[in-house]
Amino acid sequence: MDKPSKKDLNSANRKDVHIDLAKSDISRSSLSHPLDSVTLPYNSLPEINLDEVDTSCRFFDHTLSFPFMITGMTGGTERGDKLNLAFAEIANQCRVALGIGSQRSSLAHGRSQKQLRRLAPSIPIIGNIGGVQLAQENGLDLAKAAIDDLEANAIAIHLNPLQEIIQPEGDRDWRGVLLAIEKAVKTLPCPVLVKEVGAGISLPVAHKLSEVGVTHIDVACTAGTSWAKIEAARLAPSQLSFYEPFLEWGYSVTEIVPEMRKSLEHLTIIGSGGLRDGVDLAKLLWLGCDIGGGAAILLNALESDSLDIQQNSLQEKLETIQQQLSIALFLIGAKRPVCTDDFYEKNC
Ligand SMILES: Cc1cc2nc3c(=O)[nH]c(=O)nc-3n(C[C@H](O)[C@H](O)[C@H](O)COP(=O)(O)O)c2cc1C
């Protein structure tokens, strides 16, 4: 790769500041949680044994113990790399998929993250670069390098115009991103997953992505980590008031997923944005997602306030989510993860 530009150097430093802000309450939406308005049916005649509930699923040619993905967060700094190693080990033990944070900076600095594949041989690992970077001159080479470095099973392209517009150093030129995604789908050696980072992907955008061949979308909706708020927290007070009206912009999962499920039947939808527990995961599946994802909740479990890595606590968090999902399915009366359309009318 080319030597790191000034922007790459800034981006490495920014990553650690972002981790601190993402762990704090500053980054959370102040609106009510959309999944609180979703009521799962309660089946007082479940007629199944809890032990029969099977939460496993297939994702990128691997079997996961439950439909869940740690979505991309870190990498490219000493702290980020340490976190990723721990995420990889525990994700592999718990058999959930693992997304890596943007690899632009690690690749530019020659900081390979190869070790992650060795620590996580049994799960899908998903690489990550930005949509704007993909659309730049060497974008496809960057994506290929990102895939090679991790021996990734898929590459996530993140779309985050809201975050970039509030970030003083952010990308303003978003032309050509869809075309670049189309080229990536046609030429890269693995599937392309497109994701937001917390403001949601609308139905028309999902249709455009599907039309160019994208088969996996992580909607990454509002309710959880708000990158608008994180970037706002880095601004001077005078600029902050300017961006205030934009801070809660975006879509909730309840607004977009049911319709997306109906009109894009073959799309794999990853539901994320503020996932709190296994009942939230059951609700995401119920709305029509194929798997759920979470970021900040797992970062907070893994890294203590004093920055110690607590692998046990991450493992417990993932096991709790899986157990809560099993119980939620049992209480619905389902042996397998279910969605409204294929279950409710027949059984509840
Ligand atoms: C510390 C941190 C860093 C992140 N970095 C990236 C990134 O580099 N690329 C990306 O696509 N998403 C990134 N995200 C966004 C997450 O993958 C996720 O979409 C978003 O945080 C919403 O999930 P949550 O509400 O469960 O945190 C990051 C999230 C966190 C918390």
PDB file of C-alpha atoms and ligand atoms in Angstrom, residues 15 18-19 22 71-74 100-102 128 156-158 195-198 218 220-221 223-225 227 230 272-275 293-297 299, ligand 1:
ATOM      1  CA  LYS A  15      -9.976   5.894  16.437  1.00  0.00           C
ATOM      2  CA  HIS A  18     -13.903   7.421  19.161  1.00  0.00           C
ATOM      3  CA  ILE A  19     -13.653   4.322  21.368  1.00  0.00           C
ATOM      4  CA  ALA A  22     -18.562   5.347  22.076  1.00  0.00           C
ATOM      5  CA  THR A  71     -20.204  -5.550  14.159  1.00  0.00           C
ATOM      6  CA  GLY A  72     -17.029  -3.738  13.106  1.00  0.00           C
ATOM      7  CA  MET A  73     -15.430  -1.394  15.596  1.00  0.00           C
ATOM      8  CA  THR A  74     -11.702  -1.273  16.011  1.00  0.00           C
ATOM      9  CA  ILE A 100     -13.585  -5.622  12.067  1.00  0.00           C
ATOM     10  CA  GLY A 101     -13.531  -1.814  12.153  1.00  0.00           C
ATOM     11  CA  SER A 102     -12.359   0.192   9.150  1.00  0.00           C
ATOM     12  CA  ASN A 128     -14.356  -3.206   6.513  1.00  0.00           C
ATOM     13  CA  ALA A 156     -18.346  -4.623   4.781  1.00  0.00           C
ATOM     14  CA  ILE A 157     -18.595  -1.271   3.050  1.00  0.00           C
ATOM     15  CA  HIS A 158     -19.760   1.343   5.521  1.00  0.00           C
ATOM     16  CA  LYS A 195     -23.715  -1.289   6.455  1.00  0.00           C
ATOM     17  CA  GLU A 196     -24.593   1.980   8.117  1.00  0.00           C
ATOM     18  CA  VAL A 197     -23.050   2.925  11.437  1.00  0.00           C
ATOM     19  CA  GLY A 198     -26.135   3.978  13.407  1.00  0.00           C
ATOM     20  CA  ASP A 218     -26.561  -4.359   8.093  1.00  0.00           C
ATOM     21  CA  ALA A 220     -27.367  -0.279  11.772  1.00  0.00           C
ATOM     22  CA  CYS A 221     -30.280   1.904  12.832  1.00  0.00           C
ATOM     23  CA  ALA A 223     -31.313   3.791  19.118  1.00  0.00           C
ATOM     24  CA  GLY A 224     -27.768   2.781  19.904  1.00  0.00           C
ATOM     25  CA  THR A 225     -24.425   4.360  19.195  1.00  0.00           C
ATOM     26  CA  TRP A 227     -21.944   8.716  15.383  1.00  0.00           C
ATOM     27  CA  ILE A 230     -19.841  11.254  18.888  1.00  0.00           C
ATOM     28  CA  SER A 272     -28.526  -3.667  14.616  1.00  0.00           C
ATOM     29  CA  GLY A 273     -28.502  -0.356  16.423  1.00  0.00           C
ATOM     30  CA  GLY A 274     -28.788  -0.325  20.182  1.00  0.00           C
ATOM     31  CA  LEU A 275     -29.211  -4.048  20.815  1.00  0.00           C
ATOM     32  CA  GLY A 293     -25.641  -7.397  15.510  1.00  0.00           C
ATOM     33  CA  GLY A 294     -24.208  -5.279  18.285  1.00  0.00           C
ATOM     34  CA  ALA A 295     -21.167  -3.107  18.845  1.00  0.00           C
ATOM     35  CA  ALA A 296     -21.058  -0.772  21.870  1.00  0.00           C
ATOM     36  CA  ILE A 297     -22.673  -3.255  24.283  1.00  0.00           C
ATOM     37  CA  LEU A 299     -17.123  -3.098  23.682  1.00  0.00           C
TER      38      LEU A 299
HETATM   39  C1  LIG B   1     -15.977   2.160  18.967  1.00  0.00           C
HETATM   40  C2  LIG B   1     -16.733   1.911  17.699  1.00  0.00           C
HETATM   41  C3  LIG B   1     -16.069   1.997  16.489  1.00  0.00           C
HETATM   42  C4  LIG B   1     -16.740   1.750  15.285  1.00  0.00           C
HETATM   43  N1  LIG B   1     -16.041   1.766  14.117  1.00  0.00           N
HETATM   44  C5  LIG B   1     -16.661   1.369  12.973  1.00  0.00           C
HETATM   45  C6  LIG B   1     -15.921   1.215  11.763  1.00  0.00           C
HETATM   46  O1  LIG B   1     -14.722   1.435  11.722  1.00  0.00           O
HETATM   47  N2  LIG B   1     -16.607   0.811  10.650  1.00  0.00           N
HETATM   48  C7  LIG B   1     -17.943   0.545  10.681  1.00  0.00           C
HETATM   49  O2  LIG B   1     -18.514   0.131   9.667  1.00  0.00           O
HETATM   50  N3  LIG B   1     -18.666   0.713  11.812  1.00  0.00           N
HETATM   51  C8  LIG B   1     -18.063   1.103  12.951  1.00  0.00           C
HETATM   52  N4  LIG B   1     -18.783   1.214  14.106  1.00  0.00           N
HETATM   53  C9  LIG B   1     -20.259   1.086  14.045  1.00  0.00           C
HETATM   54  C10 LIG B   1     -20.767  -0.270  14.514  1.00  0.00           C
HETATM   55  O3  LIG B   1     -20.347  -1.319  13.679  1.00  0.00           O
HETATM   56  C11 LIG B   1     -22.309  -0.274  14.595  1.00  0.00           C
HETATM   57  O4  LIG B   1     -22.848  -0.211  13.293  1.00  0.00           O
HETATM   58  C12 LIG B   1     -22.899   0.884  15.403  1.00  0.00           C
HETATM   59  O5  LIG B   1     -22.097   1.159  16.525  1.00  0.00           O
HETATM   60  C13 LIG B   1     -24.313   0.571  15.881  1.00  0.00           C
HETATM   61  O6  LIG B   1     -24.324  -0.525  16.768  1.00  0.00           O
HETATM   62  P1  LIG B   1     -24.503  -0.357  18.357  1.00  0.00           P
HETATM   63  O7  LIG B   1     -25.663   0.574  18.571  1.00  0.00           O
HETATM   64  O8  LIG B   1     -24.752  -1.751  18.846  1.00  0.00           O
HETATM   65  O9  LIG B   1     -23.213   0.214  18.882  1.00  0.00           O
HETATM   66  C14 LIG B   1     -18.131   1.454  15.308  1.00  0.00           C
HETATM   67  C15 LIG B   1     -18.794   1.382  16.539  1.00  0.00           C
HETATM   68  C16 LIG B   1     -18.123   1.597  17.725  1.00  0.00           C
HETATM   69  C17 LIG B   1     -18.875   1.507  19.019  1.00  0.00           C
END
